[in-house]
Coordinates of C-alpha atoms and ligand atoms in Angstrom, one line a residue:
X1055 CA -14.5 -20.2 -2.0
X1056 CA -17.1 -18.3 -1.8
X1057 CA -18.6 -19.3 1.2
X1058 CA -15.5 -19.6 2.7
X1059 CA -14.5 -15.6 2.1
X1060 CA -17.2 -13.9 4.0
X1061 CA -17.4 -16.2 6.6
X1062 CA -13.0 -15.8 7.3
X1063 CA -14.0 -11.7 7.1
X1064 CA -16.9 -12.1 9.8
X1065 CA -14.4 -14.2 12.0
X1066 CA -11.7 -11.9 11.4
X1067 CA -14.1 -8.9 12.2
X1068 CA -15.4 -10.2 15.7
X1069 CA -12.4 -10.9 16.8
X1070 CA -10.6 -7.8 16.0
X1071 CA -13.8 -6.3 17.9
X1072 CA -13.6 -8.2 21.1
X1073 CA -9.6 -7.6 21.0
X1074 CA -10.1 -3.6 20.8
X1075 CA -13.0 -1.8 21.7
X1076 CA -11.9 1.4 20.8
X1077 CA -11.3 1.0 17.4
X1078 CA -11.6 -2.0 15.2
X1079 CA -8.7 -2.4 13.2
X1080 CA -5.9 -4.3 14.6
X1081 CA -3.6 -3.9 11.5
X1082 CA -2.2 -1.3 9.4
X1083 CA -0.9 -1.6 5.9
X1084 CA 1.4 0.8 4.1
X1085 CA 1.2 -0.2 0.7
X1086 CA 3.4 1.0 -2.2
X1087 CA 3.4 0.1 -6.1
X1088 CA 6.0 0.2 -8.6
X1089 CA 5.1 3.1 -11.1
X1090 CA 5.9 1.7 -14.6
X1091 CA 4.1 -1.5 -13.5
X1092 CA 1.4 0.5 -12.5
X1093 CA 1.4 2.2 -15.8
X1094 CA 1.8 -0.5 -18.0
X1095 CA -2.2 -1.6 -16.9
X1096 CA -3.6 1.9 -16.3
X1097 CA -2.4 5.1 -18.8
X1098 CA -0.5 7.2 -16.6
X1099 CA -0.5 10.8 -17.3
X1100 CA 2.3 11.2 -15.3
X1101 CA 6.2 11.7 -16.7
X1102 CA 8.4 8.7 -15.4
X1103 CA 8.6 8.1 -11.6
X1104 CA 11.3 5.9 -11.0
X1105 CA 11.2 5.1 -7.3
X1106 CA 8.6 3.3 -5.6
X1107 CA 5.4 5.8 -4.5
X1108 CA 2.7 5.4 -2.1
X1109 CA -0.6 3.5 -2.8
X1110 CA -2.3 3.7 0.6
X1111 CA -2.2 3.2 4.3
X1112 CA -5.0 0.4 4.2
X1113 CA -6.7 -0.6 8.1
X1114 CA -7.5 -4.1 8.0
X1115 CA -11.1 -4.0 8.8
X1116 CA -13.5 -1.5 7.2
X1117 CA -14.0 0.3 4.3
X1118 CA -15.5 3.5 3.2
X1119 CA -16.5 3.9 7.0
X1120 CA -17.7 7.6 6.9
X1121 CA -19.2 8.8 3.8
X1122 CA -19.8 12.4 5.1
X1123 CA -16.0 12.4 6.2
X1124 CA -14.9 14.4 2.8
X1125 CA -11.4 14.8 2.1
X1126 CA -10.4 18.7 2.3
X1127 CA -7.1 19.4 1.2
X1128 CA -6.7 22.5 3.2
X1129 CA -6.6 20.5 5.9
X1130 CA -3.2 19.1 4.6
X1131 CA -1.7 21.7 3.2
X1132 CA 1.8 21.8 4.6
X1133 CA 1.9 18.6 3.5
X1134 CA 1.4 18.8 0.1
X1135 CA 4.9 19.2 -1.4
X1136 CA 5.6 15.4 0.2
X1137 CA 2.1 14.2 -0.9
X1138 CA 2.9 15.0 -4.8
X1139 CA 6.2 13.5 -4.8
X1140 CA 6.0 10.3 -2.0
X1141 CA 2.0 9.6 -2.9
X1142 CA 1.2 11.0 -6.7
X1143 CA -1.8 10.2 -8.9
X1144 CA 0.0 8.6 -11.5
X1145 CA -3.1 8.6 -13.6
X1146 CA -4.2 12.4 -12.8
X1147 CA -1.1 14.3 -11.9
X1148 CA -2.4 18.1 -11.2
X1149 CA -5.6 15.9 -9.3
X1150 CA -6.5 15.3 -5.6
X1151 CA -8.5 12.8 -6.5
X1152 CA -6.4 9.5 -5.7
X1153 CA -6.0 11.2 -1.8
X1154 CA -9.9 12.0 -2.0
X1155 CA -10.6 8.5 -2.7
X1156 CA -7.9 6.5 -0.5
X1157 CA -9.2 9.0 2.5
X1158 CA -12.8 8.1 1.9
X1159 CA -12.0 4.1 1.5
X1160 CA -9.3 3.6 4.0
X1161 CA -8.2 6.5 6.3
X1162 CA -12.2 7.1 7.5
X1163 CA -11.6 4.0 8.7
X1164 CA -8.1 4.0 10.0
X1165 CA -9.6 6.9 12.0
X1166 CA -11.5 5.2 14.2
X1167 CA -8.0 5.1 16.0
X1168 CA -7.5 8.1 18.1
X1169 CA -3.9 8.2 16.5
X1170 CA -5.5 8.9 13.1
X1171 CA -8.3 10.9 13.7
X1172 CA -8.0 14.0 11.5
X1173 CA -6.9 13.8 8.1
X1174 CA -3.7 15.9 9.2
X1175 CA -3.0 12.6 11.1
X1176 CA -4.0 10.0 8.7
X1177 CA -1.8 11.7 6.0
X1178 CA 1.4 12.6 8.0
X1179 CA 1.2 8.6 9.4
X1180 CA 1.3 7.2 6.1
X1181 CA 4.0 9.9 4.7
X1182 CA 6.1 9.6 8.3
X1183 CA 6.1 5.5 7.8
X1184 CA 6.6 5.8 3.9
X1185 CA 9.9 7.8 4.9
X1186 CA 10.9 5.3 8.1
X1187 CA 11.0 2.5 5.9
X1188 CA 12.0 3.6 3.0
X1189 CA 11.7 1.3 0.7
X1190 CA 12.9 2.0 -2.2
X1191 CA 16.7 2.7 -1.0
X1192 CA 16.3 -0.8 0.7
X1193 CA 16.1 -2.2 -2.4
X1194 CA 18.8 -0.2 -4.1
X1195 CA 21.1 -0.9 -1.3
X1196 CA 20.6 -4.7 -1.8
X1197 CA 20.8 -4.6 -5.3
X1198 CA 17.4 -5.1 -5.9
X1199 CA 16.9 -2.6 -9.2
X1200 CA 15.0 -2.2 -12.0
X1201 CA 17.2 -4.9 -14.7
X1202 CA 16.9 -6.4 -18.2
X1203 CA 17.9 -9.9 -15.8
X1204 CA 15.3 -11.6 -14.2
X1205 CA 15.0 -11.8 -10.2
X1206 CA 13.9 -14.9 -8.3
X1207 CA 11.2 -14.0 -6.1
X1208 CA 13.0 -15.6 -3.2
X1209 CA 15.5 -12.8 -3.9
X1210 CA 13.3 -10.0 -3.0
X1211 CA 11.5 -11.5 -0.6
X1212 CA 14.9 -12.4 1.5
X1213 CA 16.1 -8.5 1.2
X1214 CA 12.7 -7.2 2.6
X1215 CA 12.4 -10.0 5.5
X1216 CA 15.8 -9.3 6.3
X1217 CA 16.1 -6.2 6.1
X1218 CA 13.3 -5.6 8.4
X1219 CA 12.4 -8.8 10.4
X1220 CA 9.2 -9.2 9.2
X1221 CA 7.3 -10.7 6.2
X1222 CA 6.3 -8.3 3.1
X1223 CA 3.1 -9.0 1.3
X1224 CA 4.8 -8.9 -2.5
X1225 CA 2.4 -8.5 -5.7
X1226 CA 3.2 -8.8 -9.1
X1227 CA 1.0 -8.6 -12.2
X1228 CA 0.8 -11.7 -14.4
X1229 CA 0.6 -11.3 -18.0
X1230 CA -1.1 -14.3 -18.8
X1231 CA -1.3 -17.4 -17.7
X1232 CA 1.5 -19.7 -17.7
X1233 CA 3.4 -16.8 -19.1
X1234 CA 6.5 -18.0 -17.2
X1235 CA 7.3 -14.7 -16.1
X1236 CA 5.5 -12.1 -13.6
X1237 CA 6.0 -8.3 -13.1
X1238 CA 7.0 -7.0 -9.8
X1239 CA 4.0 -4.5 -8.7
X1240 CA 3.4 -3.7 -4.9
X1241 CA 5.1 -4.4 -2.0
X1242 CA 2.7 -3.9 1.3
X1243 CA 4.6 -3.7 4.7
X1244 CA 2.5 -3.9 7.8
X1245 CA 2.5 -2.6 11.1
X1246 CA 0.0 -2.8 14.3
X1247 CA -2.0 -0.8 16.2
X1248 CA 1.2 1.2 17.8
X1249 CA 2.5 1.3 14.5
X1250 CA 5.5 -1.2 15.4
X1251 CA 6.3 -3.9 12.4
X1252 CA 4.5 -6.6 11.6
X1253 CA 4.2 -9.7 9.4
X1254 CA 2.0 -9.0 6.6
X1255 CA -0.8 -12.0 6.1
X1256 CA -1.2 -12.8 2.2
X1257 CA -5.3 -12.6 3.0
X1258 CA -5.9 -9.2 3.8
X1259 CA -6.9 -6.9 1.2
X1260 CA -6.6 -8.9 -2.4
X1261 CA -6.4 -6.3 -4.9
X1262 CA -8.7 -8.4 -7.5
X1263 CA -9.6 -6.5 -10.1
X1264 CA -6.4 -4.4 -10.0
X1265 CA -4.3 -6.9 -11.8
X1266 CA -1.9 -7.2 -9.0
X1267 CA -2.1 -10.8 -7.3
X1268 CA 0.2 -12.5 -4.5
X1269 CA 3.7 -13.1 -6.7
X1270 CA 4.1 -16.7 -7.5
X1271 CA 7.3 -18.3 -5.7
X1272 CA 8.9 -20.0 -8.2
X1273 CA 8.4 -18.4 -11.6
X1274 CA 11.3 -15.0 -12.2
X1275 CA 10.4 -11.8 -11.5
X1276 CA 10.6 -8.9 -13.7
X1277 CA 11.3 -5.4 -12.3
X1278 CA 10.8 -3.2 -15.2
X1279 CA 12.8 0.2 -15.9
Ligands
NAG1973 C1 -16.3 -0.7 14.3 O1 -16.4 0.4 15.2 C2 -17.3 1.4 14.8 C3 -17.2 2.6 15.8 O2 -16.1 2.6 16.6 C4 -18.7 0.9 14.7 O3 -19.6 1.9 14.3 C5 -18.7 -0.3 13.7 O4 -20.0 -0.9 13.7 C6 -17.7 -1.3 14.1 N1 -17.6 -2.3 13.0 C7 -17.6 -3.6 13.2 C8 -17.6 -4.4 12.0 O5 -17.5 -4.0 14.3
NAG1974 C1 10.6 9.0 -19.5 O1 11.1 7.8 -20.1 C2 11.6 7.9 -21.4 C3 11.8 6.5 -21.9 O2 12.3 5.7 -20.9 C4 12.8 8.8 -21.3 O3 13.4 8.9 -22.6 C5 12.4 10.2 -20.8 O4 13.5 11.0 -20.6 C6 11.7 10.1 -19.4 N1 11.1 11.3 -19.0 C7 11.3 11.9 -17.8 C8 10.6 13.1 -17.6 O5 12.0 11.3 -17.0
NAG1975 C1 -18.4 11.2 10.2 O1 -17.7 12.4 9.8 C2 -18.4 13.6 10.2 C3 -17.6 14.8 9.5 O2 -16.3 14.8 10.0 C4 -18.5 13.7 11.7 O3 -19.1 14.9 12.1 C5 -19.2 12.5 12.2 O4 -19.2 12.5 13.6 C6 -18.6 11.2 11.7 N1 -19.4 10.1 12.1 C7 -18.9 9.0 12.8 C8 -19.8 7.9 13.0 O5 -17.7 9.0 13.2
NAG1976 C1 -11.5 22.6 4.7 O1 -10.6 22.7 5.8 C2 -10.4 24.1 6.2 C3 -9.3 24.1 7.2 O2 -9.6 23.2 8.3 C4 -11.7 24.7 6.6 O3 -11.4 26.1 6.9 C5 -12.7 24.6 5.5 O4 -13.9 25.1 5.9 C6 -12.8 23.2 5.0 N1 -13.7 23.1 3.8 C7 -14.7 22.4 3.8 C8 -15.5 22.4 2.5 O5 -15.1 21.6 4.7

């Protein structure tokens, strides 16, 4: 496994190279989470959100690719009213600092794209695609809500693919192990370079550490209130 990892990421690098040279991601991911899931690992200091937010818009290749690229929130002004309420800090509410840090991770990265560039780009992309796919009324409209019932993951999964034609990378948090149960947490849909849909590869971009882990096919799904 641990030979294995960096050697997939070096192959996965050169050919994403040799396949564009002017920028070297090939993939986009717009990723959301599901705010009481969210806060049931983190302490929130933020009053209920009930729909799903914005995580990031995650390139698949690079990470914190310009460290003197700071985020400036001037720059993104206009778009700030959208930015508190589609993308919030669940943890810091009155903070920038969840934008600062997905900016300085992710979107100096995604910018090696000419399409996302600026900041003004990288921020309106994620927001404009947040609001084209619109997850969360997806959901609702297929009667995929937050319930005491369990779901099977099939379920969700089905609605998603679907609904859009392409396969959703679905997380859920697992309590413990064997618990017999897992919480519904992040739902990533992807898109390519042109920003058209795409199916989502369960490889890219493992949150370890964050709790959230590839949901489990066969044990229920919980979608907590
Ligand atoms: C990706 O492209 C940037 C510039 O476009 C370059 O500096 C960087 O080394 C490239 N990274 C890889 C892993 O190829
Ligand atoms: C937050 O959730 C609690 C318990 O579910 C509820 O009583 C309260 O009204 C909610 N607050 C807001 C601001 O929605
Ligand atoms: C990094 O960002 C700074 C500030 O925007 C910019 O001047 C510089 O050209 C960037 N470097 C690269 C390699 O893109
Ligand atoms: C932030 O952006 C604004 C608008 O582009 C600019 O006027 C200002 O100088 C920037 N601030 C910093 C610290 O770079």
């Amino acid at each position: 496994m641990s030979l294995s990892y960096p050697l997939l990421l070096c192959l996965a690098v050169a050919s994403a190279f040799d396949m564009s040279p002017s920028h070297n991601w090939t993939k986009i991911i717009l990723t959301h989470h599901w705010p009481s899931t969210f806060c049931s690992m983190e302490s929130c200091h933020h009053p209920n959100v009930s729909y799903w937010t914005l995580h990031g818009l995650w390139p698949d290749n690079g990470n914190m690719c310009n460290r003197s690229w700071i985020f400036n929130s001037t720059e993104i002004e206009d778009l700030l009213p959208d930015m508190e309420k589609s993308w919030p800090d669940l943890l810091k509410p009155a903070s920038s600092g969840f934008w600062k840090y997905e900016w300085s991770k992710h979107g100096t990265c995604a910018a090696r794209s000419p399409t996302l560039n600026s900041q003004h780009k990288y921020f309106s992309k994620a927001l404009e695609l947040y609001h084209k796919v619109d997850l969360d009324s997806v959901l609702r409209k297929f009667d995929i809500i937050p319930s005491e019932k369990f779901y099977k993951f099939s379920q969700i999964e089905g609605v998603i693919e679907s609904f859009y034609g392409v396969k959703p990378k679905i997380q859920c948090v697992h309590p413990s192990e064997n618990a017999g149960t897992q919480i519904l947490g992040q739902i990533e849909i992807c898109f390519n370079a042109d920003f058209s849909l795409l199916d989502c590869e369960h490889e890219f971009f493992s949150t370890v550490g964050s709790g959230f882990s590839v949901c489990e096919h066969d044990v229920p799904v919980y979608y907590p209130f």
